[in-house]
Amino acid sequence: MKPELIPPATASGVRRSLLDHYDRTARDLPWRRDTDPYRVLVSEFMLQQTRVETVIKYYEPWLERFPSVEALAAADEDQVLKAWEGLGYYRRARNLHKASQIVAERYDGAIPSDPEALRALPGVGEYTTGAVSSIAFGIPAPAVDGNVRRVFARLFDEAAPTPSWLRVVAGRFVSEDRPGDWTQALMELGATVCTPRTPACVECPVVAWCAAHAAGTVDERPAPPRKREVPTRVIPLAVYHTSGKALVQRRPANGLLAGLWAFPELNELGLEDCALSLGLTPRGDSGTLPDVEHRFTHLHARYVPAVLEVEPRPAVNLASDDDAESGAAPWPGEDLRWIGAEGRSDTALPVAQRKVFESWLESME
Ligand code: SF4
């Protein structure tokens, strides 16, 4: 159906029925207890591409660690990535950090209520703008995520809803009186009733208006996206260790897992040559650890770790006049770090790297 043909009575009937249902059945989620804009923004960043059950474990600890925009803005990136460790998609953490710095500097720590200013913050797209505007500021703005897309596709029996169609349809249904609850009620319907597989149509508060249900096409709406082939990449890693500690290296500022700590990758260099290039002297025989597999959105990575005991170069500190005069470079420098069993909680390692680290610790017992 063309959005302009949606009768006002349909929109108000759907709204009333869904909001009643939400009032009766809404899950008690930690981010629903307070509409403080910073808290809402944090929850929306965390919930992007991540399950509610996972976010619940991170949300309160994050707010204890960074209770305000200012606290987050003042934190080091390492502390931010560490608090995000395990949530994945680390770009969100870096964007949230950058957004907090802009808000602290430009808006005196208050998240802007103007949707345009909000949309201009790093990592804030159309969906997040709609969600924060409606939930935190009570602005009647639509917010279309994957759940909402599915609900509207089924309500209107639309096989391939385009972004512009969704924008207009979602805009027609927004509640002027309770915009934040409406946003959450729609997402809740998609997450708990109108699920991708086997939706609970018999319990659905909007079944009376659902065109796909009437046509028997629920399972085909929306049409599934064409599956992309995800390539597999084998990534050899080096676990260099000495005195119960292993060497990790900060990854480049751009690309996969940018800025996070990880074991050095063995590209064109072999295990020993790579050690020498990092200022390490190989000592003893090399070994291996079990492979670790990890699926990124666009890549299936198989990490193949090799282990080698090394003799590190003595640490050189440029603060020392003697070293500065001798022209020595600092070592290990800011991009290399030794981590052992005690200090592991200070360093943010991506999930697969942490598995390699834990398996190395186990092998040393
Ligand atoms: S009736 Fe079924 S398909 Fe239609 S909106 Fe409700 S749960 Fe989804």
mmCIF file of C-alpha atoms and ligand atoms in Angstrom:
data_model
loop_
_atom_site.group_PDB
_atom_site.id
_atom_site.type_symbol
_atom_site.label_atom_id
_atom_site.label_comp_id
_atom_site.label_asym_id
_atom_site.label_seq_id
_atom_site.Cartn_x
_atom_site.Cartn_y
_atom_site.Cartn_z
ATOM 1 C CA MET A 1 0.000 0.000 0.000
ATOM 2 C CA LYS A 2 1.172 3.493 -0.783
ATOM 3 C CA PRO A 3 1.933 5.324 2.472
ATOM 4 C CA GLU A 4 -0.383 8.209 1.563
ATOM 5 C CA LEU A 5 -3.309 5.757 1.326
ATOM 6 C CA ILE A 6 -3.022 4.594 4.927
ATOM 7 C CA PRO A 7 -6.321 5.653 6.544
ATOM 8 C CA PRO A 8 -5.867 7.753 9.715
ATOM 9 C CA ALA A 9 -8.164 5.296 11.518
ATOM 10 C CA THR A 10 -5.721 2.467 10.774
ATOM 11 C CA ALA A 11 -2.812 4.433 12.179
ATOM 12 C CA SER A 12 -4.664 5.411 15.348
ATOM 13 C CA GLY A 13 -6.074 1.889 15.861
ATOM 14 C CA VAL A 14 -2.637 0.294 15.511
ATOM 15 C CA ARG A 15 -1.115 2.907 17.824
ATOM 16 C CA ARG A 16 -3.691 2.508 20.561
ATOM 17 C CA SER A 17 -3.634 -1.273 20.509
ATOM 18 C CA LEU A 18 0.162 -1.520 20.461
ATOM 19 C CA LEU A 19 0.685 1.064 23.221
ATOM 20 C CA ASP A 20 -1.884 -0.751 25.435
ATOM 21 C CA HIS A 21 -0.038 -3.983 24.821
ATOM 22 C CA TYR A 22 3.293 -2.312 25.651
ATOM 23 C CA ASP A 23 1.893 -0.922 28.902
ATOM 24 C CA ARG A 24 0.859 -4.419 29.927
ATOM 25 C CA THR A 25 3.845 -6.446 28.736
ATOM 26 C CA ALA A 26 6.976 -4.252 28.360
ATOM 27 C CA ARG A 27 10.137 -5.929 29.607
ATOM 28 C CA ASP A 28 11.819 -4.226 32.534
ATOM 29 C CA LEU A 29 15.122 -3.326 30.872
ATOM 30 C CA PRO A 30 17.704 -1.203 32.724
ATOM 31 C CA TRP A 31 17.744 1.568 30.099
ATOM 32 C CA ARG A 32 13.971 1.954 30.316
ATOM 33 C CA ARG A 33 14.105 3.154 33.916
ATOM 34 C CA ASP A 34 15.461 6.596 33.083
ATOM 35 C CA THR A 35 15.192 8.803 30.013
ATOM 36 C CA ASP A 36 18.367 10.782 30.739
ATOM 37 C CA PRO A 37 19.736 11.544 27.229
ATOM 38 C CA TYR A 38 23.258 10.262 27.982
ATOM 39 C CA ARG A 39 21.906 6.961 29.291
ATOM 40 C CA VAL A 40 19.604 6.618 26.281
ATOM 41 C CA LEU A 41 22.477 7.376 23.903
ATOM 42 C CA VAL A 42 24.706 4.766 25.568
ATOM 43 C CA SER A 43 21.986 2.113 25.359
ATOM 44 C CA GLU A 44 21.302 2.868 21.698
ATOM 45 C CA PHE A 45 24.987 2.589 20.789
ATOM 46 C CA MET A 46 25.284 -0.693 22.674
ATOM 47 C CA LEU A 47 22.121 -2.166 21.177
ATOM 48 C CA GLN A 48 23.225 -1.637 17.570
ATOM 49 C CA GLN A 49 23.726 -5.157 16.158
ATOM 50 C CA THR A 50 23.847 -6.633 19.658
ATOM 51 C CA ARG A 51 21.342 -8.715 21.582
ATOM 52 C CA VAL A 52 19.486 -7.238 24.563
ATOM 53 C CA GLU A 53 20.734 -10.078 26.815
ATOM 54 C CA THR A 54 24.345 -9.163 26.038
ATOM 55 C CA VAL A 55 23.852 -5.418 26.488
ATOM 56 C CA ILE A 56 22.265 -5.933 29.921
ATOM 57 C CA LYS A 57 25.637 -7.211 31.206
ATOM 58 C CA TYR A 58 27.507 -4.116 29.999
ATOM 59 C CA TYR A 59 25.106 -1.236 30.497
ATOM 60 C CA GLU A 60 25.211 -0.644 34.276
ATOM 61 C CA PRO A 61 28.977 -1.328 34.632
ATOM 62 C CA TRP A 62 29.569 1.196 31.832
ATOM 63 C CA LEU A 63 27.509 3.855 33.621
ATOM 64 C CA GLU A 64 29.313 3.170 36.880
ATOM 65 C CA ARG A 65 32.624 3.630 35.085
ATOM 66 C CA PHE A 66 31.530 6.608 32.960
ATOM 67 C CA PRO A 67 28.525 8.125 34.760
ATOM 68 C CA SER A 68 28.330 11.250 32.619
ATOM 69 C CA VAL A 69 29.260 12.711 29.248
ATOM 70 C CA GLU A 70 32.159 14.525 30.929
ATOM 71 C CA ALA A 71 33.481 11.350 32.573
ATOM 72 C CA LEU A 72 33.459 9.534 29.243
ATOM 73 C CA ALA A 73 34.982 12.486 27.389
ATOM 74 C CA ALA A 74 37.862 12.653 29.880
ATOM 75 C CA ALA A 75 38.663 8.918 29.678
ATOM 76 C CA ASP A 76 41.553 7.467 27.659
ATOM 77 C CA GLU A 77 40.597 5.492 24.569
ATOM 78 C CA ASP A 78 42.203 2.431 26.156
ATOM 79 C CA GLN A 79 39.871 2.648 29.171
ATOM 80 C CA VAL A 80 36.882 3.050 26.860
ATOM 81 C CA LEU A 81 37.832 0.055 24.714
ATOM 82 C CA LYS A 82 38.506 -1.987 27.829
ATOM 83 C CA ALA A 83 35.005 -1.271 29.190
ATOM 84 C CA TRP A 84 33.580 -2.239 25.779
ATOM 85 C CA GLU A 85 35.641 -5.425 25.559
ATOM 86 C CA GLY A 86 33.470 -8.360 24.453
ATOM 87 C CA LEU A 87 30.628 -6.223 23.026
ATOM 88 C CA GLY A 88 32.247 -6.278 19.579
ATOM 89 C CA TYR A 89 31.978 -3.715 16.768
ATOM 90 C CA TYR A 90 34.507 -1.508 18.558
ATOM 91 C CA ARG A 91 33.943 1.355 16.164
ATOM 92 C CA ARG A 92 30.802 2.079 18.206
ATOM 93 C CA ALA A 93 32.893 2.571 21.358
ATOM 94 C CA ARG A 94 35.294 4.901 19.599
ATOM 95 C CA ASN A 95 32.416 6.875 18.080
ATOM 96 C CA LEU A 96 30.611 7.137 21.422
ATOM 97 C CA HIS A 97 33.847 8.377 22.986
ATOM 98 C CA LYS A 98 34.358 10.974 20.234
ATOM 99 C CA ALA A 99 30.684 12.018 20.446
ATOM 100 C CA SER A 100 31.049 12.583 24.207
ATOM 101 C CA GLN A 101 34.093 14.790 23.619
ATOM 102 C CA ILE A 102 32.183 16.901 21.093
ATOM 103 C CA VAL A 103 29.178 17.173 23.439
ATOM 104 C CA ALA A 104 31.429 18.118 26.363
ATOM 105 C CA GLU A 105 33.237 20.742 24.352
ATOM 106 C CA ARG A 106 30.484 22.172 22.173
ATOM 107 C CA TYR A 107 27.312 21.649 24.220
ATOM 108 C CA ASP A 108 28.620 21.937 27.762
ATOM 109 C CA GLY A 109 28.045 18.231 28.371
ATOM 110 C CA ALA A 110 24.326 18.234 27.445
ATOM 111 C CA ILE A 111 23.358 15.893 24.577
ATOM 112 C CA PRO A 112 21.724 18.214 22.003
ATOM 113 C CA SER A 113 17.971 17.825 21.558
ATOM 114 C CA ASP A 114 18.074 19.300 18.058
ATOM 115 C CA PRO A 115 17.847 16.252 15.737
ATOM 116 C CA GLU A 116 20.249 17.824 13.232
ATOM 117 C CA ALA A 117 22.912 18.430 15.871
ATOM 118 C CA LEU A 118 22.358 14.920 17.213
ATOM 119 C CA ARG A 119 22.653 13.401 13.744
ATOM 120 C CA ALA A 120 25.979 15.193 13.228
ATOM 121 C CA LEU A 121 27.636 13.330 16.140
ATOM 122 C CA PRO A 122 29.970 10.448 15.226
ATOM 123 C CA GLY A 123 28.184 7.106 15.007
ATOM 124 C CA VAL A 124 24.696 8.642 15.188
ATOM 125 C CA GLY A 125 22.693 7.656 12.120
ATOM 126 C CA GLU A 126 19.075 8.150 11.182
ATOM 127 C CA TYR A 127 17.848 5.351 13.445
ATOM 128 C CA THR A 128 19.763 6.505 16.544
ATOM 129 C CA THR A 129 18.646 10.102 15.967
ATOM 130 C CA GLY A 130 15.007 8.967 15.889
ATOM 131 C CA ALA A 131 15.392 6.716 18.935
ATOM 132 C CA VAL A 132 17.177 9.305 21.119
ATOM 133 C CA SER A 133 14.939 12.172 19.948
ATOM 134 C CA SER A 134 11.766 10.271 20.785
ATOM 135 C CA ILE A 135 12.851 8.429 23.941
ATOM 136 C CA ALA A 136 15.001 11.084 25.609
ATOM 137 C CA PHE A 137 13.420 14.299 24.325
ATOM 138 C CA GLY A 138 9.812 13.303 23.546
ATOM 139 C CA ILE A 139 10.086 14.438 19.922
ATOM 140 C CA PRO A 140 7.695 12.585 17.580
ATOM 141 C CA ALA A 141 10.395 11.188 15.293
ATOM 142 C CA PRO A 142 10.342 7.754 13.635
ATOM 143 C CA ALA A 143 13.113 5.249 14.351
ATOM 144 C CA VAL A 144 13.396 2.326 11.966
ATOM 145 C CA ASP A 145 15.645 -0.567 12.918
ATOM 146 C CA GLY A 146 15.509 -4.164 11.637
ATOM 147 C CA ASN A 147 12.629 -5.065 13.967
ATOM 148 C CA VAL A 148 10.526 -2.109 12.908
ATOM 149 C CA ARG A 149 11.254 -2.791 9.234
ATOM 150 C CA ARG A 150 9.953 -6.343 9.626
ATOM 151 C CA VAL A 151 6.785 -5.254 11.463
ATOM 152 C CA PHE A 152 5.851 -2.678 8.803
ATOM 153 C CA ALA A 153 6.721 -5.025 5.944
ATOM 154 C CA ARG A 154 4.280 -7.550 7.387
ATOM 155 C CA LEU A 155 1.593 -5.069 8.389
ATOM 156 C CA PHE A 156 1.478 -3.881 4.756
ATOM 157 C CA ASP A 157 2.458 -7.169 3.102
ATOM 158 C CA GLU A 158 5.412 -5.417 1.475
ATOM 159 C CA ALA A 159 8.080 -7.798 0.141
ATOM 160 C CA ALA A 160 10.886 -5.293 -0.286
ATOM 161 C CA PRO A 161 10.348 -2.155 1.809
ATOM 162 C CA THR A 162 12.700 0.596 0.668
ATOM 163 C CA PRO A 163 14.230 3.081 3.122
ATOM 164 C CA SER A 164 12.106 5.918 1.717
ATOM 165 C CA TRP A 165 8.889 3.869 1.952
ATOM 166 C CA LEU A 166 9.738 2.922 5.531
ATOM 167 C CA ARG A 167 10.559 6.509 6.450
ATOM 168 C CA VAL A 168 7.159 7.733 5.256
ATOM 169 C CA VAL A 169 5.162 4.818 6.712
ATOM 170 C CA ALA A 170 6.948 5.000 10.079
ATOM 171 C CA GLY A 171 6.360 8.772 10.111
ATOM 172 C CA ARG A 172 2.605 8.247 9.659
ATOM 173 C CA PHE A 173 2.400 5.984 12.694
ATOM 174 C CA VAL A 174 4.494 7.999 15.165
ATOM 175 C CA SER A 175 2.647 8.860 18.349
ATOM 176 C CA GLU A 176 2.437 12.591 19.081
ATOM 177 C CA ASP A 177 1.495 11.956 22.709
ATOM 178 C CA ARG A 178 3.931 9.194 23.624
ATOM 179 C CA PRO A 179 6.712 9.197 21.031
ATOM 180 C CA GLY A 180 9.319 7.448 23.211
ATOM 181 C CA ASP A 181 6.956 4.682 24.289
ATOM 182 C CA TRP A 182 5.837 4.267 20.674
ATOM 183 C CA THR A 183 9.427 3.785 19.486
ATOM 184 C CA GLN A 184 10.032 1.199 22.178
ATOM 185 C CA ALA A 185 6.672 -0.513 21.714
ATOM 186 C CA LEU A 186 7.331 -1.072 18.005
ATOM 187 C CA MET A 187 10.819 -2.418 18.608
ATOM 188 C CA GLU A 188 9.489 -4.607 21.422
ATOM 189 C CA LEU A 189 6.804 -6.038 19.130
ATOM 190 C CA GLY A 190 9.458 -6.957 16.559
ATOM 191 C CA ALA A 191 11.764 -8.432 19.192
ATOM 192 C CA THR A 192 9.243 -10.492 21.154
ATOM 193 C CA VAL A 193 6.103 -11.138 19.020
ATOM 194 C CA CYS A 194 6.707 -10.380 15.345
ATOM 195 C CA THR A 195 9.991 -12.284 15.350
ATOM 196 C CA PRO A 196 11.834 -13.234 12.146
ATOM 197 C CA ARG A 197 10.864 -16.900 12.441
ATOM 198 C CA THR A 198 7.542 -18.222 13.793
ATOM 199 C CA PRO A 199 5.991 -14.911 14.892
ATOM 200 C CA ALA A 200 3.303 -15.244 17.575
ATOM 201 C CA CYS A 201 0.453 -13.818 15.470
ATOM 202 C CA VAL A 202 -2.197 -15.211 17.828
ATOM 203 C CA GLU A 203 -0.853 -12.968 20.592
ATOM 204 C CA CYS A 204 -0.234 -9.968 18.360
ATOM 205 C CA PRO A 205 -2.029 -6.755 19.346
ATOM 206 C CA VAL A 206 -2.119 -5.545 15.715
ATOM 207 C CA VAL A 207 -3.201 -8.779 14.006
ATOM 208 C CA ALA A 208 -6.515 -7.197 13.004
ATOM 209 C CA TRP A 209 -4.630 -4.768 10.718
ATOM 210 C CA CYS A 210 -1.941 -7.157 9.452
ATOM 211 C CA ALA A 211 -2.095 -7.620 5.666
ATOM 212 C CA ALA A 212 0.551 -10.369 5.553
ATOM 213 C CA HIS A 213 -1.364 -12.358 8.160
ATOM 214 C CA ALA A 214 -4.554 -12.004 6.141
ATOM 215 C CA ALA A 215 -2.766 -13.001 2.926
ATOM 216 C CA GLY A 216 -0.848 -15.914 4.494
ATOM 217 C CA THR A 217 2.489 -14.419 3.448
ATOM 218 C CA VAL A 218 3.973 -13.721 6.882
ATOM 219 C CA ASP A 219 6.928 -16.080 6.373
ATOM 220 C CA GLU A 220 7.890 -14.315 3.134
ATOM 221 C CA ARG A 221 7.746 -10.766 4.510
ATOM 222 C CA PRO A 222 10.086 -9.078 4.189
ATOM 223 C CA ALA A 223 11.836 -11.079 1.473
ATOM 224 C CA PRO A 224 15.183 -12.373 2.800
ATOM 225 C CA PRO A 225 18.230 -10.425 1.614
ATOM 226 C CA ARG A 226 20.513 -12.182 -0.820
ATOM 227 C CA LYS A 227 23.249 -13.932 1.122
ATOM 228 C CA ARG A 228 26.707 -12.452 0.665
ATOM 229 C CA GLU A 229 29.622 -14.793 0.452
ATOM 230 C CA VAL A 230 31.876 -14.111 3.433
ATOM 231 C CA PRO A 231 35.529 -14.868 2.629
ATOM 232 C CA THR A 232 37.720 -16.849 5.009
ATOM 233 C CA ARG A 233 41.152 -15.457 5.865
ATOM 234 C CA VAL A 234 43.853 -17.444 7.624
ATOM 235 C CA ILE A 235 45.826 -15.113 9.902
ATOM 236 C CA PRO A 236 49.053 -16.444 11.423
ATOM 237 C CA LEU A 237 49.771 -14.837 14.816
ATOM 238 C CA ALA A 238 52.920 -14.731 16.917
ATOM 239 C CA VAL A 239 52.772 -15.222 20.672
ATOM 240 C CA TYR A 240 56.210 -14.035 21.824
ATOM 241 C CA HIS A 241 56.737 -14.535 25.506
ATOM 242 C CA THR A 242 59.262 -14.108 28.241
ATOM 243 C CA SER A 243 59.085 -14.509 32.031
ATOM 244 C CA GLY A 244 55.367 -15.372 31.995
ATOM 245 C CA LYS A 245 54.337 -12.422 29.831
ATOM 246 C CA ALA A 246 53.286 -12.251 26.184
ATOM 247 C CA LEU A 247 53.803 -9.401 23.761
ATOM 248 C CA VAL A 248 50.826 -7.581 22.240
ATOM 249 C CA GLN A 249 50.923 -4.814 19.700
ATOM 250 C CA ARG A 250 48.531 -1.946 19.138
ATOM 251 C CA ARG A 251 46.782 -2.336 15.782
ATOM 252 C CA PRO A 252 46.817 0.490 13.241
ATOM 253 C CA ALA A 253 44.355 3.368 13.727
ATOM 254 C CA ASN A 254 42.356 2.273 10.674
ATOM 255 C CA GLY A 255 40.986 -1.036 9.454
ATOM 256 C CA LEU A 256 39.950 -4.201 11.256
ATOM 257 C CA LEU A 257 39.994 -3.861 15.077
ATOM 258 C CA ALA A 258 41.604 -0.446 14.744
ATOM 259 C CA GLY A 259 43.545 0.738 17.786
ATOM 260 C CA LEU A 260 42.980 -2.450 19.806
ATOM 261 C CA TRP A 261 45.727 -4.623 21.276
ATOM 262 C CA ALA A 262 46.458 -7.895 19.476
ATOM 263 C CA PHE A 263 49.200 -10.427 18.925
ATOM 264 C CA PRO A 264 51.537 -9.492 16.067
ATOM 265 C CA GLU A 265 50.399 -10.866 12.715
ATOM 266 C CA LEU A 266 52.908 -12.830 10.682
ATOM 267 C CA ASN A 267 52.506 -11.589 7.180
ATOM 268 C CA GLU A 268 55.436 -11.933 4.829
ATOM 269 C CA LEU A 269 57.859 -12.446 7.769
ATOM 270 C CA GLY A 270 58.348 -15.772 9.500
ATOM 271 C CA LEU A 271 58.140 -16.233 13.276
ATOM 272 C CA GLU A 272 61.828 -15.566 13.958
ATOM 273 C CA ASP A 273 62.298 -12.709 11.484
ATOM 274 C CA CYS A 274 59.229 -10.975 12.811
ATOM 275 C CA ALA A 275 60.660 -11.337 16.346
ATOM 276 C CA LEU A 276 63.921 -9.716 15.238
ATOM 277 C CA SER A 277 62.026 -6.903 13.521
ATOM 278 C CA LEU A 278 60.307 -6.165 16.826
ATOM 279 C CA GLY A 279 63.616 -6.061 18.702
ATOM 280 C CA LEU A 280 63.287 -9.544 20.219
ATOM 281 C CA THR A 281 65.896 -12.298 20.192
ATOM 282 C CA PRO A 282 64.449 -15.805 19.626
ATOM 283 C CA ARG A 283 65.267 -18.258 22.413
ATOM 284 C CA GLY A 284 64.300 -21.927 22.445
ATOM 285 C CA ASP A 285 61.960 -23.910 20.188
ATOM 286 C CA SER A 286 58.750 -22.640 18.694
ATOM 287 C CA GLY A 287 55.358 -24.245 19.299
ATOM 288 C CA THR A 288 51.726 -23.827 18.331
ATOM 289 C CA LEU A 289 48.365 -23.216 19.991
ATOM 290 C CA PRO A 290 44.920 -24.347 18.791
ATOM 291 C CA ASP A 291 43.439 -22.250 15.970
ATOM 292 C CA VAL A 292 40.779 -19.726 16.942
ATOM 293 C CA GLU A 293 37.950 -18.850 14.569
ATOM 294 C CA HIS A 294 36.018 -15.602 14.620
ATOM 295 C CA ARG A 295 33.264 -14.286 12.375
ATOM 296 C CA PHE A 296 33.270 -10.602 11.564
ATOM 297 C CA THR A 297 30.438 -9.193 9.438
ATOM 298 C CA HIS A 298 32.517 -9.240 6.286
ATOM 299 C CA LEU A 299 35.179 -11.794 7.110
ATOM 300 C CA HIS A 300 35.577 -15.228 8.617
ATOM 301 C CA ALA A 301 38.977 -15.142 10.340
ATOM 302 C CA ARG A 302 40.954 -18.237 11.329
ATOM 303 C CA TYR A 303 43.795 -17.265 13.653
ATOM 304 C CA VAL A 304 46.709 -19.693 13.678
ATOM 305 C CA PRO A 305 48.949 -18.884 16.644
ATOM 306 C CA ALA A 306 52.638 -19.841 16.853
ATOM 307 C CA VAL A 307 54.521 -19.502 20.142
ATOM 308 C CA LEU A 308 58.135 -18.535 20.687
ATOM 309 C CA GLU A 309 60.095 -17.692 23.800
ATOM 310 C CA VAL A 310 62.194 -14.596 23.301
ATOM 311 C CA GLU A 311 64.772 -12.403 24.924
ATOM 312 C CA PRO A 312 63.474 -8.847 24.841
ATOM 313 C CA ARG A 313 65.671 -5.856 24.263
ATOM 314 C CA PRO A 314 66.291 -4.047 27.519
ATOM 315 C CA ALA A 315 63.651 -1.364 27.982
ATOM 316 C CA VAL A 316 64.884 2.016 26.827
ATOM 317 C CA ASN A 317 63.317 5.099 28.235
ATOM 318 C CA LEU A 318 63.798 8.345 26.376
ATOM 319 C CA ALA A 319 63.350 10.224 29.621
ATOM 320 C CA SER A 320 66.884 9.142 30.485
ATOM 321 C CA ASP A 321 69.490 11.647 29.345
ATOM 322 C CA ASP A 322 71.988 8.883 28.556
ATOM 323 C CA ASP A 323 69.540 7.152 26.213
ATOM 324 C CA ALA A 324 68.537 10.388 24.572
ATOM 325 C CA GLU A 325 72.180 11.248 23.981
ATOM 326 C CA SER A 326 72.956 7.809 22.571
ATOM 327 C CA GLY A 327 70.096 8.255 20.085
ATOM 328 C CA ALA A 328 68.313 5.100 21.298
ATOM 329 C CA ALA A 329 64.648 4.698 20.381
ATOM 330 C CA PRO A 330 62.214 4.018 23.225
ATOM 331 C CA TRP A 331 61.469 0.321 23.685
ATOM 332 C CA PRO A 332 58.936 -1.283 23.924
ATOM 333 C CA GLY A 333 57.355 2.080 23.035
ATOM 334 C CA GLU A 334 53.672 2.977 23.052
ATOM 335 C CA ASP A 335 52.598 0.332 20.554
ATOM 336 C CA LEU A 336 54.011 -2.749 22.251
ATOM 337 C CA ARG A 337 53.081 -4.085 25.654
ATOM 338 C CA TRP A 338 53.833 -7.191 27.743
ATOM 339 C CA ILE A 339 50.806 -8.753 29.400
ATOM 340 C CA GLY A 340 50.704 -11.532 31.965
ATOM 341 C CA ALA A 341 48.023 -13.259 34.008
ATOM 342 C CA GLU A 342 47.841 -10.407 36.566
ATOM 343 C CA GLY A 343 47.750 -7.431 34.235
ATOM 344 C CA ARG A 344 45.336 -8.922 31.684
ATOM 345 C CA SER A 345 42.369 -6.923 32.913
ATOM 346 C CA ASP A 346 44.105 -3.628 32.007
ATOM 347 C CA THR A 347 44.413 -4.336 28.296
ATOM 348 C CA ALA A 348 41.455 -4.421 25.890
ATOM 349 C CA LEU A 349 41.824 -7.526 23.737
ATOM 350 C CA PRO A 350 39.243 -8.452 21.088
ATOM 351 C CA VAL A 351 37.392 -11.728 21.741
ATOM 352 C CA ALA A 352 39.515 -13.964 19.478
ATOM 353 C CA GLN A 353 42.792 -12.486 20.764
ATOM 354 C CA ARG A 354 41.684 -13.070 24.339
ATOM 355 C CA LYS A 355 40.982 -16.716 23.489
ATOM 356 C CA VAL A 356 44.521 -17.034 22.113
ATOM 357 C CA PHE A 357 45.886 -15.365 25.244
ATOM 358 C CA GLU A 358 43.938 -17.642 27.598
ATOM 359 C CA SER A 359 45.005 -20.708 25.653
ATOM 360 C CA TRP A 360 48.657 -19.580 25.880
ATOM 361 C CA LEU A 361 48.313 -19.040 29.670
ATOM 362 C CA GLU A 362 46.860 -22.540 29.975
ATOM 363 C CA SER A 363 49.740 -23.997 27.959
ATOM 364 C CA MET A 364 52.208 -22.426 30.384
ATOM 365 C CA GLU A 365 50.671 -24.076 33.489
HETATM 366 S S1 SF4 B 1 0.025 -10.456 12.972
HETATM 367 FE FE1 SF4 B 1 1.887 -11.649 12.939
HETATM 368 S S2 SF4 B 1 2.995 -10.953 11.175
HETATM 369 FE FE2 SF4 B 1 1.426 -9.438 11.560
HETATM 370 S S3 SF4 B 1 2.455 -7.895 12.798
HETATM 371 FE FE3 SF4 B 1 1.511 -9.331 14.205
HETATM 372 S S4 SF4 B 1 3.076 -10.876 14.663
HETATM 373 FE FE4 SF4 B 1 3.718 -9.720 12.865
#
